[in-house]
Amino acid sequence: MDTNEFNYGQTIFLASFLSAELPSGLISKKLGADRWIPFIMVGWSITAGSQAFLKNKAGFYAIKALLGLLMGGFIPDIVLWLTYYYKSKELPTRLAWFWTALSTVNIVGSLLAAGILQMRGVRGWSGWQWLFLIEGLITLVIGILSWGLMPPGPCQTRNWFRGKDGWFSEREEYILVNRLLRDDPSKGDMNNRQAVGPLLLFKAVKDWEMWPLYLIGLTAYIPPSPIKTYLSLILRNLGFSVFDSNLLVMPGEFLFAVNLLILTWVSKKFNERAIISSLSNIWMLPFFVALVTLKDGGSPWVRYALLTGILSYPYCHAILVGWNARNSNAVRTRAVSAALYNMFVQSGNIIASNIYREDDRPLYKRGNKILLAIVSFNIVLFYAVKGFYLWRNKVREARWNQLTEQEKADYILHSKDEGLKRLDFRFAH
């Protein structure tokens, strides 16, 4: 299988992933994330494990499509579920730990892969077949356990698996709910098993003031994606063994996790989103410049250091997901806005999966120049979006100040405006 054929498989996966995001979010809102998330986890673990039995490209493409459909809703569904427990300022930190756990799994996965691939020949199987089977079984166990571990909400933690007394006392539940409603009163408008109808779906889609965040989601994560996908292959082309290539992935994953936590903490500390998030692409800029200008030959360790520098960038996804949830300002539309944001992210991943091409091997020089241009665009985009929300807040403030005190009080109590349409709401930036 060459680079282009692998890219086709990735494109099929990401297109399926994208198409599943919104339907999955709507199903999760109807059935409850605590029911839907374990279901799709079990589904994709069985599908992932079945890759051990692949025989041809048609099977590879079919499994990629099915995996995308099953995995597509996971992130927006998790975000929706976490909003039932955490305030808007707390959410990015929790999401940062979520993606730190993902990086930790990638590190452990690299170690496991290095060992499991040595099983080639056991029962006549290749090492990659054992890798898919074992990793699929591990995920399957976690998916089954999550049915008992995930409560519907902070007041519904009692069950046979979590204990008859649940996780919180009645007083603690009261405190949890009260603090959430003080932070976002809209969370009291809708229960966690209430569907979003066509009208609310249409309202969420036409909230044009959310679209600058969707545009960031489209382009912000493109630059490191092809390098992450092809790092092991690039390292093997530089002369490293398969075993060493798997191990050399780990330093970038570790630094990625550390920088993710630091960036999210700084954003929360200074209550700043756009400028802090722009540091993710500012970090990558000098590494891409050096990579593009680096001449052929020389020490492979220099190129490896530059690639690792790019992949250790401070990931801003936790900040942006929390920012998106904060600016949607309504539990009725938050499931939709989270899905739309992630659909744009996956659209960006589709673009990213087709930047490195077969005729650009082995160093993908043309692809790296494209990625450098996107990094430069992203830096400008972050500041443009901040300016946009400053402008929208200024317009709202002017309209709000035109009202008398009595009109303001009447608006707060009786206005039918919802979510980000309310005059007394101000966008985070």
Short mmCIF file of C-alpha atoms in Angstrom, two decimals:
data_model
loop_
_atom_site.label_atom_id
_atom_site.label_comp_id
_atom_site.label_asym_id
_atom_site.label_seq_id
_atom_site.Cartn_x
_atom_site.Cartn_y
_atom_site.Cartn_z
CA MET A 1 0.00 0.00 0.00
CA ASP A 2 1.51 3.34 -1.04
CA THR A 3 1.07 6.84 0.42
CA ASN A 4 -1.88 7.75 -1.80
CA GLU A 5 -3.81 4.54 -1.04
CA PHE A 6 -3.27 5.04 2.68
CA ASN A 7 -4.46 8.65 2.27
CA TYR A 8 -7.62 7.40 0.55
CA GLY A 9 -8.29 5.18 3.55
CA GLN A 10 -7.76 8.09 5.92
CA THR A 11 -10.04 10.28 3.82
CA ILE A 12 -12.79 7.64 3.90
CA PHE A 13 -12.39 7.34 7.68
CA LEU A 14 -12.50 11.10 8.24
CA ALA A 15 -15.43 11.65 5.86
CA SER A 16 -17.40 8.95 7.71
CA PHE A 17 -16.24 10.42 11.02
CA LEU A 18 -17.47 13.87 9.96
CA SER A 19 -20.84 12.61 8.72
CA ALA A 20 -21.47 10.85 12.06
CA GLU A 21 -20.72 13.80 14.34
CA LEU A 22 -24.05 15.64 14.22
CA PRO A 23 -26.33 12.54 14.12
CA SER A 24 -24.37 11.04 17.01
CA GLY A 25 -24.71 14.25 19.01
CA LEU A 26 -28.48 14.29 18.44
CA ILE A 27 -28.81 10.61 19.41
CA SER A 28 -26.71 11.23 22.51
CA LYS A 29 -28.96 14.13 23.51
CA LYS A 30 -32.04 11.93 23.08
CA LEU A 31 -30.82 8.68 24.70
CA GLY A 32 -28.27 10.14 27.11
CA ALA A 33 -24.50 10.30 26.66
CA ASP A 34 -24.10 7.72 29.44
CA ARG A 35 -25.86 5.15 27.25
CA TRP A 36 -24.68 6.16 23.78
CA ILE A 37 -20.94 6.57 24.48
CA PRO A 38 -20.46 3.01 25.85
CA PHE A 39 -22.42 1.65 22.87
CA ILE A 40 -20.21 3.30 20.25
CA MET A 41 -17.06 2.38 22.21
CA VAL A 42 -17.99 -1.30 22.14
CA GLY A 43 -18.88 -0.99 18.46
CA TRP A 44 -15.61 0.57 17.36
CA SER A 45 -13.48 -1.76 19.53
CA ILE A 46 -15.00 -4.80 17.81
CA THR A 47 -14.51 -3.16 14.42
CA ALA A 48 -10.93 -2.14 15.21
CA GLY A 49 -10.09 -5.66 16.39
CA SER A 50 -11.50 -7.12 13.19
CA GLN A 51 -8.70 -5.37 11.26
CA ALA A 52 -6.59 -8.35 12.26
CA PHE A 53 -8.45 -10.33 9.59
CA LEU A 54 -7.98 -7.87 6.71
CA LYS A 55 -7.14 -9.46 3.36
CA ASN A 56 -7.40 -6.68 0.76
CA LYS A 57 -7.79 -2.96 0.13
CA ALA A 58 -11.59 -3.21 -0.20
CA GLY A 59 -11.78 -4.58 3.35
CA PHE A 60 -9.41 -1.87 4.56
CA TYR A 61 -11.60 0.87 3.07
CA ALA A 62 -14.82 -0.72 4.42
CA ILE A 63 -13.47 -0.97 7.97
CA LYS A 64 -12.18 2.61 7.79
CA ALA A 65 -15.70 3.78 6.86
CA LEU A 66 -17.32 1.80 9.69
CA LEU A 67 -14.75 3.01 12.23
CA GLY A 68 -15.42 6.61 11.22
CA LEU A 69 -19.18 6.19 11.65
CA LEU A 70 -18.76 4.67 15.11
CA MET A 71 -16.06 7.03 16.42
CA GLY A 72 -17.40 10.26 14.91
CA GLY A 73 -19.60 11.32 17.81
CA PHE A 74 -17.29 10.41 20.67
CA ILE A 75 -15.62 13.80 21.28
CA PRO A 76 -18.74 16.03 21.07
CA ASP A 77 -20.68 13.50 23.16
CA ILE A 78 -17.96 13.49 25.83
CA VAL A 79 -17.90 17.30 25.84
CA LEU A 80 -21.69 17.42 26.24
CA TRP A 81 -21.54 14.90 29.10
CA LEU A 82 -18.79 16.83 30.91
CA THR A 83 -20.85 20.06 30.76
CA TYR A 84 -23.32 18.34 33.10
CA TYR A 85 -20.65 18.38 35.83
CA TYR A 86 -18.34 21.36 35.29
CA LYS A 87 -18.66 25.13 34.95
CA SER A 88 -17.54 26.87 31.77
CA LYS A 89 -14.21 27.99 33.26
CA GLU A 90 -13.52 24.50 34.61
CA LEU A 91 -14.25 22.61 31.39
CA PRO A 92 -11.03 23.40 29.46
CA THR A 93 -8.85 22.09 32.31
CA ARG A 94 -10.81 18.83 32.46
CA LEU A 95 -10.60 18.48 28.69
CA ALA A 96 -6.86 19.13 28.87
CA TRP A 97 -6.50 16.18 31.24
CA PHE A 98 -8.68 14.15 28.87
CA TRP A 99 -6.29 14.78 25.96
CA THR A 100 -3.30 14.29 28.26
CA ALA A 101 -4.67 10.82 28.96
CA LEU A 102 -4.87 10.33 25.19
CA SER A 103 -1.19 11.26 24.82
CA THR A 104 -0.33 8.90 27.67
CA VAL A 105 -2.18 6.11 25.87
CA ASN A 106 -0.25 6.93 22.69
CA ILE A 107 3.02 6.59 24.60
CA VAL A 108 1.94 3.30 26.17
CA GLY A 109 0.60 2.22 22.77
CA SER A 110 4.00 2.84 21.18
CA LEU A 111 5.62 0.62 23.82
CA LEU A 112 2.96 -2.05 23.36
CA ALA A 113 3.32 -1.89 19.58
CA ALA A 114 7.09 -2.27 19.82
CA GLY A 115 6.56 -5.46 21.83
CA ILE A 116 3.48 -6.90 20.11
CA LEU A 117 5.00 -6.49 16.65
CA GLN A 118 7.67 -8.95 17.79
CA MET A 119 4.91 -11.61 17.94
CA ARG A 120 5.09 -12.05 14.18
CA GLY A 121 4.93 -15.75 13.36
CA VAL A 122 2.90 -16.72 16.47
CA ARG A 123 0.09 -19.00 15.19
CA GLY A 124 1.10 -17.93 11.70
CA TRP A 125 -0.03 -14.32 12.20
CA SER A 126 1.86 -11.15 11.40
CA GLY A 127 2.74 -8.77 14.21
CA TRP A 128 0.26 -6.13 12.98
CA GLN A 129 -2.59 -8.65 13.21
CA TRP A 130 -1.84 -9.33 16.87
CA LEU A 131 -1.58 -5.56 17.47
CA PHE A 132 -5.07 -4.85 16.10
CA LEU A 133 -6.62 -7.79 17.95
CA ILE A 134 -5.07 -7.07 21.37
CA GLU A 135 -5.73 -3.32 21.26
CA GLY A 136 -9.31 -3.97 20.15
CA LEU A 137 -9.89 -6.33 23.09
CA ILE A 138 -8.49 -3.78 25.58
CA THR A 139 -10.86 -1.11 24.28
CA LEU A 140 -13.77 -3.56 24.35
CA VAL A 141 -13.27 -4.20 28.08
CA ILE A 142 -13.17 -0.45 28.78
CA GLY A 143 -16.32 0.09 26.70
CA ILE A 144 -18.24 -2.58 28.60
CA LEU A 145 -17.13 -1.15 31.97
CA SER A 146 -18.19 2.35 30.93
CA TRP A 147 -21.84 1.24 30.91
CA GLY A 148 -21.62 0.96 34.66
CA LEU A 149 -19.11 3.75 35.30
CA MET A 150 -20.83 6.65 33.48
CA PRO A 151 -23.75 8.22 35.40
CA PRO A 152 -26.38 10.28 33.53
CA GLY A 153 -25.71 13.34 35.68
CA PRO A 154 -24.52 14.53 39.12
CA CYS A 155 -27.88 13.65 40.74
CA GLN A 156 -28.08 10.18 39.19
CA THR A 157 -24.94 8.41 40.36
CA ARG A 158 -26.70 5.61 42.27
CA ASN A 159 -26.88 2.22 40.57
CA TRP A 160 -25.83 -1.42 41.04
CA PHE A 161 -22.29 -0.77 39.75
CA ARG A 162 -21.51 2.61 41.34
CA GLY A 163 -23.11 1.71 44.68
CA LYS A 164 -26.55 2.21 46.23
CA ASP A 165 -25.41 5.46 47.88
CA GLY A 166 -23.88 6.86 44.70
CA TRP A 167 -20.98 9.28 44.61
CA PHE A 168 -22.55 12.28 46.35
CA SER A 169 -24.76 12.97 49.32
CA GLU A 170 -28.01 14.88 48.86
CA ARG A 171 -26.36 18.07 50.10
CA GLU A 172 -23.43 17.63 47.72
CA GLU A 173 -25.84 17.13 44.81
CA TYR A 174 -27.61 20.35 45.76
CA ILE A 175 -24.29 22.21 45.77
CA LEU A 176 -23.25 20.71 42.44
CA VAL A 177 -26.49 21.66 40.70
CA ASN A 178 -26.61 25.12 42.27
CA ARG A 179 -23.08 26.04 41.18
CA LEU A 180 -23.78 24.84 37.62
CA LEU A 181 -26.99 26.87 37.33
CA ARG A 182 -25.31 29.99 38.71
CA ASP A 183 -22.64 29.66 36.06
CA ASP A 184 -25.08 28.84 33.22
CA PRO A 185 -28.83 29.15 33.99
CA SER A 186 -29.66 27.57 30.60
CA LYS A 187 -28.60 24.19 32.00
CA GLY A 188 -31.88 24.15 33.89
CA ASP A 189 -33.94 24.49 30.70
CA MET A 190 -33.53 20.95 29.40
CA ASN A 191 -32.92 17.48 30.84
CA ASN A 192 -30.09 15.23 29.69
CA ARG A 193 -32.37 12.86 27.77
CA GLN A 194 -34.33 15.46 25.82
CA ALA A 195 -33.94 15.51 22.06
CA VAL A 196 -33.00 18.52 19.97
CA GLY A 197 -35.77 18.97 17.37
CA PRO A 198 -35.44 20.26 13.79
CA LEU A 199 -36.25 23.86 14.81
CA LEU A 200 -33.55 23.99 17.48
CA LEU A 201 -31.13 22.30 15.09
CA PHE A 202 -31.79 24.97 12.47
CA LYS A 203 -31.38 27.74 15.08
CA ALA A 204 -28.01 26.35 16.12
CA VAL A 205 -26.74 26.07 12.56
CA LYS A 206 -27.70 29.65 11.68
CA ASP A 207 -25.97 31.15 14.75
CA TRP A 208 -23.50 32.96 12.48
CA GLU A 209 -21.57 34.43 15.40
CA MET A 210 -20.30 30.93 16.21
CA TRP A 211 -18.84 30.37 12.75
CA PRO A 212 -15.49 32.14 13.36
CA LEU A 213 -14.78 29.43 15.97
CA TYR A 214 -15.73 26.76 13.45
CA LEU A 215 -13.27 28.31 10.98
CA ILE A 216 -10.49 28.05 13.57
CA GLY A 217 -11.44 24.41 14.08
CA LEU A 218 -11.10 23.85 10.32
CA THR A 219 -7.49 25.03 10.01
CA ALA A 220 -5.84 25.16 13.46
CA TYR A 221 -4.88 21.48 13.65
CA ILE A 222 -3.89 20.86 10.02
CA PRO A 223 -0.12 21.65 10.30
CA PRO A 224 0.98 18.85 12.69
CA SER A 225 -1.47 16.22 11.42
CA PRO A 226 0.42 14.87 8.36
CA ILE A 227 3.67 14.72 10.33
CA LYS A 228 1.98 12.81 13.15
CA THR A 229 0.48 10.35 10.68
CA TYR A 230 3.70 9.72 8.77
CA LEU A 231 6.35 10.18 11.47
CA SER A 232 7.20 6.47 11.76
CA LEU A 233 7.44 6.13 7.97
CA ILE A 234 9.61 9.26 7.68
CA LEU A 235 11.92 7.96 10.41
CA ARG A 236 12.27 4.61 8.65
CA ASN A 237 13.13 6.46 5.43
CA LEU A 238 15.81 8.32 7.41
CA GLY A 239 17.40 5.00 8.34
CA PHE A 240 15.84 4.18 11.73
CA SER A 241 14.56 0.65 12.38
CA VAL A 242 10.85 -0.14 12.90
CA PHE A 243 11.51 -0.71 16.61
CA ASP A 244 13.42 2.56 17.02
CA SER A 245 10.84 4.49 14.99
CA ASN A 246 8.07 3.40 17.37
CA LEU A 247 10.11 4.42 20.40
CA LEU A 248 11.14 7.78 18.89
CA VAL A 249 7.47 8.78 18.72
CA MET A 250 7.30 8.92 22.53
CA PRO A 251 9.28 12.12 23.33
CA GLY A 252 6.96 14.19 21.14
CA GLU A 253 3.88 12.71 22.81
CA PHE A 254 5.28 13.44 26.27
CA LEU A 255 6.15 17.06 25.47
CA PHE A 256 2.77 17.46 23.76
CA ALA A 257 0.97 16.43 26.97
CA VAL A 258 3.08 18.74 29.15
CA ASN A 259 2.58 21.73 26.84
CA LEU A 260 -1.15 21.03 26.60
CA LEU A 261 -1.55 21.27 30.38
CA ILE A 262 0.61 24.40 30.62
CA LEU A 263 -1.24 26.21 27.81
CA THR A 264 -4.66 25.37 29.27
CA TRP A 265 -3.58 26.53 32.74
CA VAL A 266 -2.26 29.83 31.36
CA SER A 267 -5.53 30.39 29.46
CA LYS A 268 -7.57 29.83 32.63
CA LYS A 269 -5.20 31.94 34.74
CA PHE A 270 -5.50 35.00 32.50
CA ASN A 271 -9.03 34.27 31.21
CA GLU A 272 -7.68 34.62 27.66
CA ARG A 273 -8.50 32.27 24.82
CA ALA A 274 -7.61 33.60 21.36
CA ILE A 275 -4.14 34.98 22.10
CA ILE A 276 -3.12 31.99 24.23
CA SER A 277 -4.45 29.54 21.63
CA SER A 278 -2.48 31.29 18.89
CA LEU A 279 0.70 30.18 20.71
CA SER A 280 0.05 26.66 19.36
CA ASN A 281 0.80 27.81 15.81
CA ILE A 282 3.39 30.39 16.83
CA TRP A 283 5.28 27.50 18.46
CA MET A 284 5.30 25.51 15.21
CA LEU A 285 6.31 28.40 12.95
CA PRO A 286 10.12 28.36 13.50
CA PHE A 287 10.25 24.56 13.28
CA PHE A 288 8.44 24.61 9.93
CA VAL A 289 10.69 27.38 8.63
CA ALA A 290 13.75 25.31 9.58
CA LEU A 291 12.23 22.14 8.11
CA VAL A 292 11.46 23.83 4.78
CA THR A 293 14.92 25.39 4.51
CA LEU A 294 16.81 22.27 5.69
CA LYS A 295 18.95 20.82 2.92
CA ASP A 296 18.93 17.15 1.94
CA GLY A 297 21.41 14.86 3.65
CA GLY A 298 23.02 15.63 6.96
CA SER A 299 22.21 14.06 10.27
CA PRO A 300 18.78 12.37 10.46
CA TRP A 301 18.69 13.43 14.11
CA VAL A 302 18.38 17.10 13.09
CA ARG A 303 15.29 16.37 11.00
CA TYR A 304 13.91 14.17 13.78
CA ALA A 305 14.41 17.02 16.30
CA LEU A 306 12.49 19.45 14.07
CA LEU A 307 9.64 16.99 13.54
CA THR A 308 9.47 16.28 17.28
CA GLY A 309 9.47 20.03 17.96
CA ILE A 310 6.40 20.44 15.74
CA LEU A 311 4.57 17.51 17.35
CA SER A 312 5.29 18.79 20.87
CA TYR A 313 3.31 21.98 20.17
CA PRO A 314 0.94 23.26 22.88
CA TYR A 315 -2.40 21.79 21.82
CA CYS A 316 -5.22 24.34 22.11
CA HIS A 317 -8.14 21.97 21.44
CA ALA A 318 -9.27 21.90 25.08
CA ILE A 319 -9.38 25.70 25.16
CA LEU A 320 -11.30 25.91 21.88
CA VAL A 321 -13.84 23.23 22.82
CA GLY A 322 -14.50 25.02 26.13
CA TRP A 323 -14.64 28.35 24.28
CA ASN A 324 -17.20 26.93 21.86
CA ALA A 325 -19.33 25.57 24.72
CA ARG A 326 -19.12 28.90 26.57
CA ASN A 327 -20.16 31.00 23.58
CA SER A 328 -23.08 28.76 22.60
CA ASN A 329 -24.63 29.81 25.97
CA ALA A 330 -27.49 27.30 25.86
CA VAL A 331 -27.71 23.64 26.72
CA ARG A 332 -30.38 23.33 24.00
CA THR A 333 -27.87 24.06 21.25
CA ARG A 334 -24.59 23.05 22.89
CA ALA A 335 -24.77 19.48 21.57
CA VAL A 336 -25.22 20.84 18.05
CA SER A 337 -22.51 23.50 18.30
CA ALA A 338 -20.05 20.94 19.72
CA ALA A 339 -20.83 18.60 16.81
CA LEU A 340 -20.54 21.39 14.24
CA TYR A 341 -17.20 22.49 15.66
CA ASN A 342 -15.86 18.95 15.52
CA MET A 343 -17.22 18.49 12.00
CA PHE A 344 -15.07 21.42 10.93
CA VAL A 345 -12.11 19.91 12.78
CA GLN A 346 -12.57 16.65 10.89
CA SER A 347 -12.94 18.55 7.60
CA GLY A 348 -9.53 20.02 8.39
CA ASN A 349 -8.21 16.52 9.04
CA ILE A 350 -9.48 15.43 5.62
CA ILE A 351 -7.49 18.29 4.08
CA ALA A 352 -4.46 17.35 6.19
CA SER A 353 -4.61 13.68 5.17
CA ASN A 354 -4.11 14.65 1.52
CA ILE A 355 -1.22 17.13 1.84
CA TYR A 356 1.57 14.52 1.84
CA ARG A 357 1.47 12.73 -1.52
CA GLU A 358 3.27 9.76 -3.04
CA ASP A 359 5.20 11.91 -5.56
CA ASP A 360 6.49 14.07 -2.68
CA ARG A 361 8.24 11.23 -0.82
CA PRO A 362 10.37 10.66 1.15
CA LEU A 363 10.76 14.09 2.81
CA TYR A 364 7.49 15.68 1.62
CA LYS A 365 9.08 19.05 0.84
CA ARG A 366 6.11 20.42 -1.08
CA GLY A 367 3.76 19.32 1.69
CA ASN A 368 5.84 21.07 4.35
CA LYS A 369 5.72 24.35 2.41
CA ILE A 370 1.91 24.09 2.32
CA LEU A 371 1.86 23.43 6.07
CA LEU A 372 4.09 26.47 6.69
CA ALA A 373 1.61 28.66 4.79
CA ILE A 374 -1.30 27.29 6.85
CA VAL A 375 0.57 27.95 10.11
CA SER A 376 1.10 31.58 9.08
CA PHE A 377 -2.60 31.92 8.17
CA ASN A 378 -3.69 30.42 11.49
CA ILE A 379 -1.72 32.94 13.55
CA VAL A 380 -3.51 35.81 11.79
CA LEU A 381 -6.86 34.01 12.11
CA PHE A 382 -6.71 33.74 15.91
CA TYR A 383 -6.24 37.48 16.28
CA ALA A 384 -8.94 38.20 13.67
CA VAL A 385 -11.45 36.07 15.62
CA LYS A 386 -10.58 37.89 18.84
CA GLY A 387 -11.19 41.18 17.06
CA PHE A 388 -14.53 39.86 15.77
CA TYR A 389 -15.80 39.01 19.25
CA LEU A 390 -14.56 42.30 20.69
CA TRP A 391 -16.57 44.05 17.97
CA ARG A 392 -19.71 41.96 18.62
CA ASN A 393 -19.50 42.68 22.37
CA LYS A 394 -19.10 46.38 21.66
CA VAL A 395 -22.23 46.38 19.47
CA ARG A 396 -24.23 44.54 22.15
CA GLU A 397 -22.96 46.84 24.89
CA ALA A 398 -24.09 49.89 22.93
CA ARG A 399 -27.58 48.43 22.41
CA TRP A 400 -27.80 47.37 26.08
CA ASN A 401 -26.81 50.84 27.32
CA GLN A 402 -29.61 52.42 25.27
CA LEU A 403 -32.14 50.68 27.55
CA THR A 404 -33.34 52.24 30.79
CA GLU A 405 -32.80 50.40 34.07
CA GLN A 406 -36.46 49.37 34.06
CA GLU A 407 -36.19 48.06 30.49
CA LYS A 408 -33.08 46.09 31.43
CA ALA A 409 -34.83 44.48 34.39
CA ASP A 410 -37.87 43.67 32.24
CA TYR A 411 -35.63 42.18 29.52
CA ILE A 412 -33.82 39.93 32.00
CA LEU A 413 -37.10 38.60 33.39
CA HIS A 414 -39.29 38.37 30.31
CA SER A 415 -37.22 38.35 27.11
CA LYS A 416 -37.72 35.37 24.81
CA ASP A 417 -34.19 35.74 23.42
CA GLU A 418 -32.13 32.63 24.14
CA GLY A 419 -28.48 31.65 24.27
CA LEU A 420 -26.04 33.88 22.45
CA LYS A 421 -28.92 36.02 21.11
CA ARG A 422 -29.49 37.64 24.50
CA LEU A 423 -28.46 41.28 24.74
CA ASP A 424 -27.01 40.75 28.22
CA PHE A 425 -24.68 37.99 26.97
CA ARG A 426 -21.06 38.76 26.12
CA PHE A 427 -18.83 36.52 24.01
CA ALA A 428 -15.68 35.07 25.52
CA HIS A 429 -12.51 35.70 23.53
#
